[in-house]
Every structure is written in C-alpha cells, then in structure tokens.
mmCIF file of C-alpha atoms in Angstrom:
data_model
loop_
_atom_site.group_PDB
_atom_site.id
_atom_site.type_symbol
_atom_site.label_atom_id
_atom_site.label_comp_id
_atom_site.label_asym_id
_atom_site.label_seq_id
_atom_site.Cartn_x
_atom_site.Cartn_y
_atom_site.Cartn_z
ATOM 1 C CA MET F 20 7.375 26.830 11.032
ATOM 2 C CA SER F 21 6.683 23.138 10.610
ATOM 3 C CA LYS F 22 2.960 23.678 10.002
ATOM 4 C CA VAL F 23 2.972 22.483 6.396
ATOM 5 C CA LEU F 24 4.624 19.162 7.211
ATOM 6 C CA LEU F 25 2.392 18.580 10.253
ATOM 7 C CA GLU F 26 -0.746 19.454 8.284
ATOM 8 C CA HIS F 27 0.302 16.982 5.640
ATOM 9 C CA ILE F 28 0.864 14.203 8.167
ATOM 10 C CA ARG F 29 -2.503 15.002 9.774
ATOM 11 C CA LYS F 30 -4.251 14.211 6.483
ATOM 12 C CA PHE F 31 -3.108 10.586 6.771
ATOM 13 C CA ILE F 32 -2.940 9.754 10.473
ATOM 14 C CA SER F 33 -4.371 11.275 13.648
ATOM 15 C CA LEU F 34 -1.729 13.494 15.191
ATOM 16 C CA THR F 35 -1.578 13.379 18.962
ATOM 17 C CA PRO F 36 -0.301 16.475 20.838
ATOM 18 C CA VAL F 37 2.873 14.512 21.703
ATOM 19 C CA LEU F 38 3.563 13.732 18.048
ATOM 20 C CA THR F 39 2.823 17.322 17.022
ATOM 21 C CA LEU F 40 5.386 18.544 19.513
ATOM 22 C CA GLN F 41 8.049 15.960 18.840
ATOM 23 C CA ILE F 42 7.993 15.364 15.057
ATOM 24 C CA PRO F 43 9.785 18.590 14.060
ATOM 25 C CA GLY F 44 12.776 17.559 16.202
ATOM 26 C CA TYR F 45 13.552 14.689 13.830
ATOM 27 C CA PHE F 46 13.795 16.981 10.816
ATOM 28 C CA GLU F 47 16.051 19.707 9.594
ATOM 29 C CA ARG F 48 14.452 22.662 7.820
ATOM 30 C CA LEU F 49 16.407 23.903 4.826
ATOM 31 C CA GLU F 50 15.884 27.097 2.883
ATOM 32 C CA VAL F 51 17.664 26.567 -0.389
ATOM 33 C CA GLY F 52 18.074 28.557 -3.553
ATOM 34 C CA LYS F 53 17.347 27.433 -7.097
ATOM 35 C CA LYS F 54 19.541 24.693 -8.590
ATOM 36 C CA GLU F 55 21.149 23.766 -5.266
ATOM 37 C CA ILE F 56 22.167 20.164 -4.769
ATOM 38 C CA LEU F 57 20.631 18.470 -1.730
ATOM 39 C CA LEU F 58 22.211 15.091 -2.360
ATOM 40 C CA PRO F 59 25.005 14.559 -4.900
ATOM 41 C CA ALA F 60 25.329 11.458 -7.079
ATOM 42 C CA ASN F 61 27.851 8.812 -6.009
ATOM 43 C CA HIS F 62 27.170 9.454 -2.334
ATOM 44 C CA LEU F 63 25.397 7.338 0.245
ATOM 45 C CA CYS F 64 21.680 8.086 -0.002
ATOM 46 C CA ASP F 65 20.881 8.774 3.647
ATOM 47 C CA HIS F 66 18.128 11.387 3.571
ATOM 48 C CA LEU F 67 14.480 11.763 2.606
ATOM 49 C CA PHE F 68 13.206 15.209 1.634
ATOM 50 C CA PHE F 69 9.746 16.733 2.035
ATOM 51 C CA VAL F 70 8.929 19.853 0.010
ATOM 52 C CA GLU F 71 7.188 22.605 1.976
ATOM 53 C CA ARG F 72 7.596 25.129 -0.818
ATOM 54 C CA GLY F 73 9.276 24.986 -4.212
ATOM 55 C CA CYS F 74 10.222 22.142 -6.486
ATOM 56 C CA ILE F 75 12.891 19.444 -6.412
ATOM 57 C CA HIS F 76 13.883 16.838 -8.941
ATOM 58 C CA ALA F 77 16.106 13.772 -9.000
ATOM 59 C CA PHE F 78 18.129 13.211 -12.138
ATOM 60 C CA PHE F 79 20.812 10.846 -13.327
ATOM 61 C CA VAL F 80 23.332 11.303 -16.118
ATOM 62 C CA ASP F 81 22.749 8.787 -18.894
ATOM 63 C CA GLN F 82 25.333 6.951 -20.982
ATOM 64 C CA ARG F 83 25.564 9.868 -23.398
ATOM 65 C CA GLY F 84 26.128 12.386 -20.611
ATOM 66 C CA VAL F 85 22.575 13.772 -20.768
ATOM 67 C CA GLU F 86 20.834 14.697 -17.483
ATOM 68 C CA LYS F 87 17.523 12.855 -17.160
ATOM 69 C CA SER F 88 14.901 13.738 -14.579
ATOM 70 C CA ILE F 89 13.497 10.592 -13.067
ATOM 71 C CA GLN F 90 11.386 12.057 -10.258
ATOM 72 C CA PHE F 91 9.800 15.345 -9.236
ATOM 73 C CA ALA F 92 8.452 16.717 -6.002
ATOM 74 C CA LEU F 93 6.319 19.823 -5.680
ATOM 75 C CA GLU F 94 4.740 21.071 -2.409
ATOM 76 C CA ASN F 95 3.636 18.336 -0.018
ATOM 77 C CA TRP F 96 5.572 15.567 -1.658
ATOM 78 C CA TRP F 97 8.558 13.461 -0.746
ATOM 79 C CA ILE F 98 11.633 12.723 -2.794
ATOM 80 C CA SER F 99 14.741 10.563 -2.495
ATOM 81 C CA ASP F 100 16.378 7.606 -4.210
ATOM 82 C CA TYR F 101 14.203 5.189 -2.248
ATOM 83 C CA GLN F 102 16.003 2.060 -3.380
ATOM 84 C CA ALA F 103 19.422 3.395 -2.371
ATOM 85 C CA PHE F 104 17.926 4.752 0.865
ATOM 86 C CA TYR F 105 16.352 1.416 1.808
ATOM 87 C CA LYS F 106 19.414 -0.607 0.828
ATOM 88 C CA LYS F 107 21.830 1.889 2.431
ATOM 89 C CA LYS F 108 23.657 2.266 -0.845
ATOM 90 C CA VAL F 109 25.353 4.903 -2.926
ATOM 91 C CA THR F 110 22.917 6.613 -5.292
ATOM 92 C CA ASP F 111 23.539 7.438 -8.946
ATOM 93 C CA ALA F 112 20.908 10.179 -8.720
ATOM 94 C CA THR F 113 21.454 13.842 -7.911
ATOM 95 C CA ILE F 114 18.697 15.504 -5.905
ATOM 96 C CA GLN F 115 18.527 19.175 -6.793
ATOM 97 C CA THR F 116 16.149 22.094 -6.322
ATOM 98 C CA VAL F 117 14.454 23.403 -9.453
ATOM 99 C CA GLU F 118 13.188 26.566 -7.731
ATOM 100 C CA ASP F 119 13.949 28.357 -4.451
ATOM 101 C CA SER F 120 12.624 25.837 -1.952
ATOM 102 C CA VAL F 121 11.846 25.159 1.683
ATOM 103 C CA VAL F 122 12.579 21.544 2.472
ATOM 104 C CA TRP F 123 12.233 19.258 5.498
ATOM 105 C CA SER F 124 15.114 16.812 5.478
ATOM 106 C CA ILE F 125 15.300 13.669 7.609
ATOM 107 C CA SER F 126 18.404 11.498 7.921
ATOM 108 C CA ARG F 127 18.159 7.692 7.913
ATOM 109 C CA GLU F 128 19.218 7.704 11.559
ATOM 110 C CA LYS F 129 16.429 10.088 12.524
ATOM 111 C CA TYR F 130 13.911 8.289 10.277
ATOM 112 C CA THR F 131 14.701 4.996 12.005
ATOM 113 C CA ALA F 132 14.411 6.680 15.411
ATOM 114 C CA LEU F 133 11.135 8.383 14.449
ATOM 115 C CA LEU F 134 9.556 5.068 13.406
ATOM 116 C CA LYS F 135 10.861 3.382 16.555
ATOM 117 C CA ASP F 136 9.802 6.132 18.969
ATOM 118 C CA HIS F 137 6.470 6.837 17.252
ATOM 119 C CA PRO F 138 5.223 3.720 15.451
ATOM 120 C CA GLU F 139 2.101 5.670 14.427
ATOM 121 C CA MET F 140 4.338 7.214 11.771
ATOM 122 C CA GLU F 141 4.653 3.805 10.057
ATOM 123 C CA SER F 142 1.124 4.301 8.751
ATOM 124 C CA TYR F 143 1.964 7.745 7.356
ATOM 125 C CA PHE F 144 4.984 6.451 5.435
ATOM 126 C CA ARG F 145 3.139 3.273 4.405
ATOM 127 C CA GLN F 146 0.562 5.508 2.732
ATOM 128 C CA MET F 147 3.199 7.787 1.178
ATOM 129 C CA TYR F 148 4.916 4.795 -0.450
ATOM 130 C CA GLU F 149 1.650 3.070 -1.362
ATOM 131 C CA ILE F 150 0.584 6.206 -3.270
ATOM 132 C CA GLY F 151 4.026 6.764 -4.805
ATOM 133 C CA TYR F 152 4.380 3.124 -5.850
ATOM 134 C CA GLY F 153 0.973 3.166 -7.549
ATOM 135 C CA ALA F 154 1.717 6.463 -9.290
ATOM 136 C CA VAL F 155 5.025 5.347 -10.763
ATOM 137 C CA ILE F 156 3.495 2.104 -12.116
ATOM 138 C CA THR F 157 0.825 4.254 -13.781
ATOM 139 C CA ARG F 158 3.587 6.416 -15.282
ATOM 140 C CA LEU F 159 5.258 3.279 -16.620
ATOM 141 C CA LYS F 160 1.952 2.210 -18.160
ATOM 142 C CA TYR F 161 1.733 5.537 -19.957
ATOM 143 C CA LEU F 162 5.235 5.078 -21.360
ATOM 144 C CA PHE F 163 4.259 1.612 -22.612
ATOM 145 C CA ASN F 164 0.890 2.587 -24.039
ATOM 146 C CA TYR F 165 1.210 5.977 -25.648
ATOM 147 C CA SER F 166 3.269 7.629 -28.324
ATOM 148 C CA LYS F 167 5.620 10.390 -27.190
ATOM 149 C CA GLU F 168 3.182 12.961 -28.510
ATOM 150 C CA GLU F 169 0.247 11.433 -26.621
ATOM 151 C CA ILE F 170 2.316 11.260 -23.419
ATOM 152 C CA PHE F 171 2.911 14.998 -23.579
ATOM 153 C CA TYR F 172 -0.740 15.854 -24.296
ATOM 154 C CA ASN F 173 -2.091 13.529 -21.607
ATOM 155 C CA PHE F 174 0.363 14.866 -19.077
ATOM 156 C CA SER F 175 -0.444 18.500 -19.968
ATOM 157 C CA GLU F 176 -4.135 17.834 -19.477
ATOM 158 C CA GLN F 177 -3.698 16.083 -16.158
ATOM 159 C CA PHE F 178 -1.047 18.359 -14.664
ATOM 160 C CA PRO F 179 -1.303 21.771 -16.368
ATOM 161 C CA TYR F 180 0.266 23.646 -13.408
ATOM 162 C CA PHE F 181 3.242 21.306 -13.537
ATOM 163 C CA VAL F 182 3.833 21.894 -17.244
ATOM 164 C CA GLN F 183 3.645 25.681 -16.690
ATOM 165 C CA ARG F 184 5.996 25.620 -13.772
ATOM 166 C CA VAL F 185 8.795 23.215 -14.603
ATOM 167 C CA PRO F 186 11.545 24.246 -17.046
ATOM 168 C CA GLN F 187 11.068 22.667 -20.430
ATOM 169 C CA TYR F 188 14.422 20.849 -20.603
ATOM 170 C CA ILE F 189 13.650 19.098 -17.312
ATOM 171 C CA LEU F 190 10.049 18.261 -18.227
ATOM 172 C CA ALA F 191 11.200 16.776 -21.531
ATOM 173 C CA THR F 192 13.530 14.164 -20.020
ATOM 174 C CA TYR F 193 10.947 13.363 -17.317
ATOM 175 C CA LEU F 194 8.507 12.430 -20.092
ATOM 176 C CA GLY F 195 11.127 10.478 -22.029
ATOM 177 C CA LEU F 196 11.364 13.131 -24.781
ATOM 178 C CA THR F 197 14.205 15.305 -26.027
ATOM 179 C CA PRO F 198 13.905 19.058 -25.277
ATOM 180 C CA GLU F 199 13.848 19.716 -29.048
ATOM 181 C CA TYR F 200 10.915 17.347 -29.569
ATOM 182 C CA LEU F 201 8.982 18.858 -26.650
ATOM 183 C CA SER F 202 9.590 22.318 -28.067
ATOM 184 C CA LYS F 203 8.093 21.208 -31.397
ATOM 185 C CA LEU F 204 5.022 19.733 -29.663
ATOM 186 C CA ARG F 205 4.458 22.952 -27.728
ATOM 187 C CA ALA F 206 4.752 25.078 -30.869
ATOM 188 C CA LYS F 207 2.309 22.751 -32.652
ATOM 189 C CA ARG F 208 -0.129 23.118 -29.787
ATOM 190 C CA ARG F 209 -0.009 26.891 -29.808
ATOM 191 C CA SER F 210 -0.554 27.094 -33.550
ATOM 192 C CA MET C 8 -0.214 -23.934 5.532
ATOM 193 C CA SER C 9 0.468 -20.234 5.943
ATOM 194 C CA LYS C 10 4.132 -20.780 6.829
ATOM 195 C CA VAL C 11 5.517 -19.071 3.727
ATOM 196 C CA LEU C 12 3.573 -15.860 4.289
ATOM 197 C CA LEU C 13 4.387 -15.800 8.016
ATOM 198 C CA GLU C 14 8.076 -16.475 7.368
ATOM 199 C CA HIS C 15 8.103 -13.608 4.918
ATOM 200 C CA ILE C 16 6.496 -11.213 7.388
ATOM 201 C CA ARG C 17 8.963 -12.336 10.063
ATOM 202 C CA LYS C 18 11.849 -11.123 7.890
ATOM 203 C CA PHE C 19 10.577 -7.553 8.233
ATOM 204 C CA ILE C 20 8.918 -7.270 11.641
ATOM 205 C CA SER C 21 9.000 -9.283 14.854
ATOM 206 C CA LEU C 22 6.037 -11.614 14.870
ATOM 207 C CA THR C 23 4.388 -12.034 18.247
ATOM 208 C CA PRO C 24 2.575 -15.320 18.986
ATOM 209 C CA VAL C 25 -0.737 -13.425 18.791
ATOM 210 C CA LEU C 26 0.071 -12.085 15.317
ATOM 211 C CA THR C 27 1.262 -15.519 14.164
ATOM 212 C CA LEU C 28 -2.045 -17.016 15.220
ATOM 213 C CA GLN C 29 -4.281 -14.291 13.909
ATOM 214 C CA ILE C 30 -2.762 -13.154 10.616
ATOM 215 C CA PRO C 31 -3.898 -16.143 8.528
ATOM 216 C CA GLY C 32 -7.527 -15.334 9.422
ATOM 217 C CA TYR C 33 -7.387 -12.134 7.389
ATOM 218 C CA PHE C 34 -6.341 -13.951 4.224
ATOM 219 C CA GLU C 35 -7.852 -16.387 1.801
ATOM 220 C CA ARG C 36 -5.586 -19.091 0.414
ATOM 221 C CA LEU C 37 -6.149 -19.831 -3.268
ATOM 222 C CA GLU C 38 -4.789 -22.715 -5.290
ATOM 223 C CA VAL C 39 -5.128 -21.652 -8.875
ATOM 224 C CA GLY C 40 -4.196 -23.155 -12.204
ATOM 225 C CA LYS C 41 -2.160 -21.547 -14.960
ATOM 226 C CA LYS C 42 -3.652 -18.537 -16.765
ATOM 227 C CA GLU C 43 -6.463 -18.070 -14.285
ATOM 228 C CA ILE C 44 -7.709 -14.559 -13.692
ATOM 229 C CA LEU C 45 -7.562 -13.386 -10.088
ATOM 230 C CA LEU C 46 -8.882 -9.905 -10.793
ATOM 231 C CA PRO C 47 -10.427 -8.924 -14.121
ATOM 232 C CA ALA C 48 -9.966 -5.530 -15.769
ATOM 233 C CA ASN C 49 -12.783 -2.974 -15.407
ATOM 234 C CA HIS C 50 -13.587 -4.171 -11.909
ATOM 235 C CA LEU C 51 -13.067 -2.511 -8.558
ATOM 236 C CA CYS C 52 -9.541 -3.329 -7.416
ATOM 237 C CA ASP C 53 -10.250 -4.558 -3.895
ATOM 238 C CA HIS C 54 -7.600 -7.225 -3.259
ATOM 239 C CA LEU C 55 -3.856 -7.561 -2.725
ATOM 240 C CA PHE C 56 -2.183 -10.872 -3.604
ATOM 241 C CA PHE C 57 0.869 -12.545 -2.073
ATOM 242 C CA VAL C 58 2.509 -15.363 -4.055
ATOM 243 C CA GLU C 59 3.410 -18.423 -1.978
ATOM 244 C CA ARG C 60 4.214 -20.491 -5.046
ATOM 245 C CA GLY C 61 4.025 -19.811 -8.769
ATOM 246 C CA CYS C 62 3.983 -16.628 -10.782
ATOM 247 C CA ILE C 63 1.426 -13.894 -11.372
ATOM 248 C CA HIS C 64 1.443 -10.912 -13.680
ATOM 249 C CA ALA C 65 -0.661 -7.799 -14.174
ATOM 250 C CA PHE C 66 -1.288 -6.726 -17.731
ATOM 251 C CA PHE C 67 -3.345 -4.129 -19.527
ATOM 252 C CA VAL C 68 -4.526 -4.101 -23.124
ATOM 253 C CA ASP C 69 -2.977 -1.216 -25.032
ATOM 254 C CA GLN C 70 -4.587 0.972 -27.694
ATOM 255 C CA ARG C 71 -3.711 -1.545 -30.399
ATOM 256 C CA GLY C 72 -5.251 -4.439 -28.486
ATOM 257 C CA VAL C 73 -1.893 -5.885 -27.394
ATOM 258 C CA GLU C 74 -1.589 -7.336 -23.871
ATOM 259 C CA LYS C 75 1.263 -5.651 -21.990
ATOM 260 C CA SER C 76 2.660 -6.988 -18.727
ATOM 261 C CA ILE C 77 3.254 -4.137 -16.345
ATOM 262 C CA GLN C 78 4.118 -6.067 -13.162
ATOM 263 C CA PHE C 79 5.265 -9.516 -12.102
ATOM 264 C CA ALA C 80 5.248 -11.388 -8.837
ATOM 265 C CA LEU C 81 7.161 -14.583 -8.142
ATOM 266 C CA GLU C 82 7.330 -16.338 -4.753
ATOM 267 C CA ASN C 83 7.327 -14.030 -1.733
ATOM 268 C CA TRP C 84 6.121 -11.005 -3.579
ATOM 269 C CA TRP C 85 2.954 -8.939 -3.651
ATOM 270 C CA ILE C 86 0.930 -7.809 -6.622
ATOM 271 C CA SER C 87 -2.103 -5.617 -7.264
ATOM 272 C CA ASP C 88 -3.017 -2.407 -9.037
ATOM 273 C CA TYR C 89 -1.871 -0.378 -6.036
ATOM 274 C CA GLN C 90 -3.169 2.942 -7.314
ATOM 275 C CA ALA C 91 -6.661 1.585 -7.970
ATOM 276 C CA PHE C 92 -6.536 -0.280 -4.639
ATOM 277 C CA TYR C 93 -5.576 2.830 -2.666
ATOM 278 C CA LYS C 94 -8.054 5.077 -4.479
ATOM 279 C CA LYS C 95 -10.840 2.441 -4.350
ATOM 280 C CA LYS C 96 -11.187 2.624 -8.109
ATOM 281 C CA VAL C 97 -11.834 0.369 -11.057
ATOM 282 C CA THR C 98 -8.613 -1.063 -12.480
ATOM 283 C CA ASP C 99 -7.701 -1.324 -16.149
ATOM 284 C CA ALA C 100 -5.288 -4.148 -15.301
ATOM 285 C CA THR C 101 -5.998 -7.865 -15.325
ATOM 286 C CA ILE C 102 -4.227 -9.883 -12.653
ATOM 287 C CA GLN C 103 -3.603 -13.388 -13.920
ATOM 288 C CA THR C 104 -1.531 -16.428 -12.980
ATOM 289 C CA VAL C 105 1.325 -17.314 -15.338
ATOM 290 C CA GLU C 106 1.889 -20.731 -13.721
ATOM 291 C CA ASP C 107 -0.058 -22.953 -11.330
ATOM 292 C CA SER C 108 0.087 -20.872 -8.176
ATOM 293 C CA VAL C 109 -0.664 -20.753 -4.481
ATOM 294 C CA VAL C 110 -1.767 -17.278 -3.524
ATOM 295 C CA TRP C 111 -2.740 -15.483 -0.316
ATOM 296 C CA SER C 112 -5.431 -12.960 -1.116
ATOM 297 C CA ILE C 113 -6.553 -10.154 1.198
ATOM 298 C CA SER C 114 -9.581 -7.953 0.563
ATOM 299 C CA ARG C 115 -9.461 -4.216 1.211
ATOM 300 C CA GLU C 116 -11.887 -4.706 4.073
ATOM 301 C CA LYS C 117 -9.640 -7.297 5.719
ATOM 302 C CA TYR C 118 -6.494 -5.274 4.949
ATOM 303 C CA THR C 119 -8.007 -2.240 6.689
ATOM 304 C CA ALA C 120 -9.054 -4.419 9.629
ATOM 305 C CA LEU C 121 -5.613 -6.062 9.820
ATOM 306 C CA LEU C 122 -3.854 -2.674 9.999
ATOM 307 C CA LYS C 123 -6.361 -1.425 12.574
ATOM 308 C CA ASP C 124 -6.274 -4.548 14.773
ATOM 309 C CA HIS C 125 -2.510 -5.087 14.437
ATOM 310 C CA PRO C 126 -0.735 -1.772 13.765
ATOM 311 C CA GLU C 127 2.602 -3.654 13.800
ATOM 312 C CA MET C 128 1.654 -4.722 10.280
ATOM 313 C CA GLU C 129 1.929 -1.100 9.111
ATOM 314 C CA SER C 130 5.704 -1.495 9.260
ATOM 315 C CA TYR C 131 5.599 -4.664 7.142
ATOM 316 C CA PHE C 132 3.552 -3.026 4.397
ATOM 317 C CA ARG C 133 5.560 0.212 4.682
ATOM 318 C CA GLN C 134 8.662 -1.825 3.865
ATOM 319 C CA MET C 135 6.935 -3.767 1.064
ATOM 320 C CA TYR C 136 5.914 -0.536 -0.655
ATOM 321 C CA GLU C 137 9.218 1.207 0.089
ATOM 322 C CA ILE C 138 11.031 -1.638 -1.687
ATOM 323 C CA GLY C 139 8.518 -1.863 -4.537
ATOM 324 C CA TYR C 140 8.491 1.895 -5.092
ATOM 325 C CA GLY C 141 12.285 2.000 -5.267
ATOM 326 C CA ALA C 142 12.422 -0.982 -7.632
ATOM 327 C CA VAL C 143 9.946 0.428 -10.124
ATOM 328 C CA ILE C 144 11.787 3.787 -10.251
ATOM 329 C CA THR C 145 14.964 1.834 -11.008
ATOM 330 C CA ARG C 146 13.095 -0.006 -13.785
ATOM 331 C CA LEU C 147 11.996 3.339 -15.216
ATOM 332 C CA LYS C 148 15.612 4.523 -15.115
ATOM 333 C CA TYR C 149 16.640 1.487 -17.161
ATOM 334 C CA LEU C 150 13.967 2.258 -19.747
ATOM 335 C CA PHE C 151 15.254 5.845 -19.984
ATOM 336 C CA ASN C 152 18.936 4.977 -20.072
ATOM 337 C CA TYR C 153 19.393 1.873 -22.159
ATOM 338 C CA SER C 154 18.600 0.690 -25.634
ATOM 339 C CA LYS C 155 16.080 -2.138 -25.962
ATOM 340 C CA GLU C 156 18.930 -4.559 -26.556
ATOM 341 C CA GLU C 157 20.818 -3.415 -23.449
ATOM 342 C CA ILE C 158 17.645 -3.649 -21.359
ATOM 343 C CA PHE C 159 17.277 -7.314 -22.287
ATOM 344 C CA TYR C 160 20.924 -8.158 -21.599
ATOM 345 C CA ASN C 161 21.018 -6.272 -18.298
ATOM 346 C CA PHE C 162 17.805 -7.909 -17.176
ATOM 347 C CA SER C 163 19.015 -11.379 -18.200
ATOM 348 C CA GLU C 164 22.173 -10.918 -16.183
ATOM 349 C CA GLN C 165 20.403 -9.651 -13.090
ATOM 350 C CA PHE C 166 17.455 -12.051 -13.129
ATOM 351 C CA PRO C 167 18.459 -15.181 -15.068
ATOM 352 C CA TYR C 168 15.904 -17.417 -13.290
ATOM 353 C CA PHE C 169 13.165 -15.003 -14.257
ATOM 354 C CA VAL C 170 14.106 -15.026 -17.938
ATOM 355 C CA GLN C 171 14.155 -18.834 -17.925
ATOM 356 C CA ARG C 172 10.841 -19.126 -16.203
ATOM 357 C CA VAL C 173 8.549 -16.539 -17.720
ATOM 358 C CA PRO C 174 7.030 -17.126 -21.174
ATOM 359 C CA GLN C 175 8.746 -15.095 -23.823
ATOM 360 C CA TYR C 176 5.682 -13.172 -25.050
ATOM 361 C CA ILE C 177 5.041 -11.949 -21.498
ATOM 362 C CA LEU C 178 8.683 -11.105 -20.774
ATOM 363 C CA ALA C 179 8.889 -9.103 -24.016
ATOM 364 C CA THR C 180 6.093 -6.673 -23.172
ATOM 365 C CA TYR C 181 7.360 -6.351 -19.586
ATOM 366 C CA LEU C 182 10.678 -5.104 -20.986
ATOM 367 C CA GLY C 183 8.976 -2.807 -23.492
ATOM 368 C CA LEU C 184 9.942 -5.023 -26.467
ATOM 369 C CA THR C 185 7.896 -6.892 -29.042
ATOM 370 C CA PRO C 186 7.971 -10.708 -28.810
ATOM 371 C CA GLU C 187 9.567 -10.802 -32.296
ATOM 372 C CA TYR C 188 12.371 -8.487 -31.241
ATOM 373 C CA LEU C 189 13.026 -10.460 -28.058
ATOM 374 C CA SER C 190 13.132 -13.656 -30.090
ATOM 375 C CA LYS C 191 15.818 -12.112 -32.336
ATOM 376 C CA LEU C 192 17.891 -11.014 -29.327
ATOM 377 C CA ARG C 193 17.720 -14.495 -27.818
ATOM 378 C CA ALA C 194 18.772 -16.121 -31.079
ATOM 379 C CA LYS C 195 21.654 -13.633 -31.389
ATOM 380 C CA ARG C 196 22.743 -14.472 -27.859
ATOM 381 C CA ARG C 197 22.765 -18.212 -28.480
ATOM 382 C CA SER C 198 24.771 -17.857 -31.674
#
C-alpha cells in the first residue's frame, strides 16, 4: 500500500530493509474525496502531507474574501504550511483536496520521531525542501519578470498536464490572475 | 575565525568536538568589499554562501534590462540560486555583496563531501531549507494579498533594520516596486 511513498523516498536516499519496514508506521494513509479539507485555516499546522494519487492545494482567503491558491501538490509531492509547521503556529492556509486523493499524512510528533529514530530521513527531507525552496524562488522570479499574459503562456508550456488538470478558478489565483482574465487568455489561445 | 558559522550551526544541531574541528575545513572564508560579485550570472551555480558579516543579494536582469533583487542575506543567513545549485545548472542570477562582507563559501564538491562525511549536517541544512522555503511562500502570499503600498508598510514594520540598512533601489525591486514608487511612499510616511 505504501509503495508509492517508499519508491519516492528511494529516489533520494538508499532505503535499508529496516527503513522500508518501519517508515509506513509513522504515517497515516487517507483516502479522501474531492474538495475535502485536510487542514483548516486558523488551526495549529501540525501535519505534512504526501500525495500518492490526486491533487491538493493550499489556499488562503485574501482581504477581499477571495480564495487564493498559494501552493499545489500533485502525485509524489509534499504540501503543508511549512512556516507554520516549523514554528508550531496556527496557519492561515486551508489545505484541501482538488480531486479524489490518496494521501500520506505525518503528524509533527511522528515526523520528529521519524527523524530521531532514522536520521537517514534527514537527507530525504533536506532534498525535498532544497528542491521546493528553489522552485518557489523561481516562481517569484517569474512573477517579477513577466506580464500576467506571459506568466500564463510560460506556465502552460512548462506544465501542460497541470493546466489541463487543475480547475481554472484555482489555476488563475495560483498564477496571480483573476479567473476572468485567465478565461480571456485561454479563449485568445484557442482562436 | 569561524565562530559565527559554528555558533549558528550549534543553534540547530548538537556540535560534537569532531564536527567543530572539521567543519571549517570544508569552507572558504572570504572578505569582500561592497558590490563585489561572488557568483556571476550565466555561470554554473556551484557554491552556497553563509554571511558572517555584511549583506548579500541575488539579482537577475529582467526583460527590460532592470536589475531585480530576488533574495537577500544578512548575518547568519545563507544565499545561492538553490534551484541551479541542486540541478547543477547555469544560474541567471548574480550574487553580489551589498556591503563590505565576511562570507563563508562552500563549493558543491565540499558540500557533498561534508554531508557524506558528517551526516549530522543533513539536519542543519534540512532546517535551513525548511525555514527558507516557508519564508519565501509567506513572501509570495504577501505579494498576492496586499497592495504595493501595504507590502512596503508591512515589511517596514516587520523588518525595520532591514529597511534602514539596504539601499533603496535594491529594496524597491525586492518588494516588487519601482525605486520611484518606493521613494514616494517613504516621503509620504515621513510627512
């Protein structure tokens, strides 16, 4: 059952038989429907989530009451409010499934125990965060460098499967656009 | 000489006498003047930098030829183009000192060796990236949620020392503003 998670870990560190056996015990496997909330806003952020199947996003509600997607996770990716998780604070983000999903959830308590019991896992998470950190700085660079129209076209070229798969209203806020503007860009592209 | 770096590491992991002795050997200590380039754009990104004293930023040149600061590091912080570093790629960022600085530089080769020889350091870097990753997502959330004026005021309240210290033209692009607009906001604030 935990094959996908273990295969993912194996890509980054060498998995001993002991680790292979013991890792799943630190996680909880969740099968969740579309639009289910895994972690509500204004709660302590005490879990990390790994997507085995499906799609999850993290959104916050802006000053005007509009939901804005700040992060996405498709298969083989992690999601949480990392700052709130690290600082043991309440999050202003809601973590919600976008599609029916299979998720591996780990609590802070179990995460701390996992790293203590199996320090080899430090390297796995170091690489997860190193990659994530780099990717989000690149995303910021795009926001600073390109017009809204260029951001959409660049993104569509780089991640076509993502653009096909994610509902338009969510994709729009993730790219810093309004759904109406994204709709116009898509129509323009088709014509 | 390497006290500052070692003290910083000690805040995150327990430093054995062996580690204390050996860590400095993986680094190169640089004393660099203001506006010196540590890593030029269009070169392989093969170093990470830790600031002992001073201030460093990473900027890229946008489509209009304007320099835009994408990252900053003051004392006790790390800076690099993490994505290019991880992927062993050419960076489009220039890493440059803002003030006279003392910097601990580590090459990819030495970084890999350090993590191999002393796996305890995985936890230190895991925490560095975990914190950095969370912080940059929070920065993105600010950009999505607030007007340019609010971004400046929020930032000034949270990091007053930073606003005092960093030249205005650099601070402006870091906040996604033009230097002229930032100048107006500052004048408005003083009045």
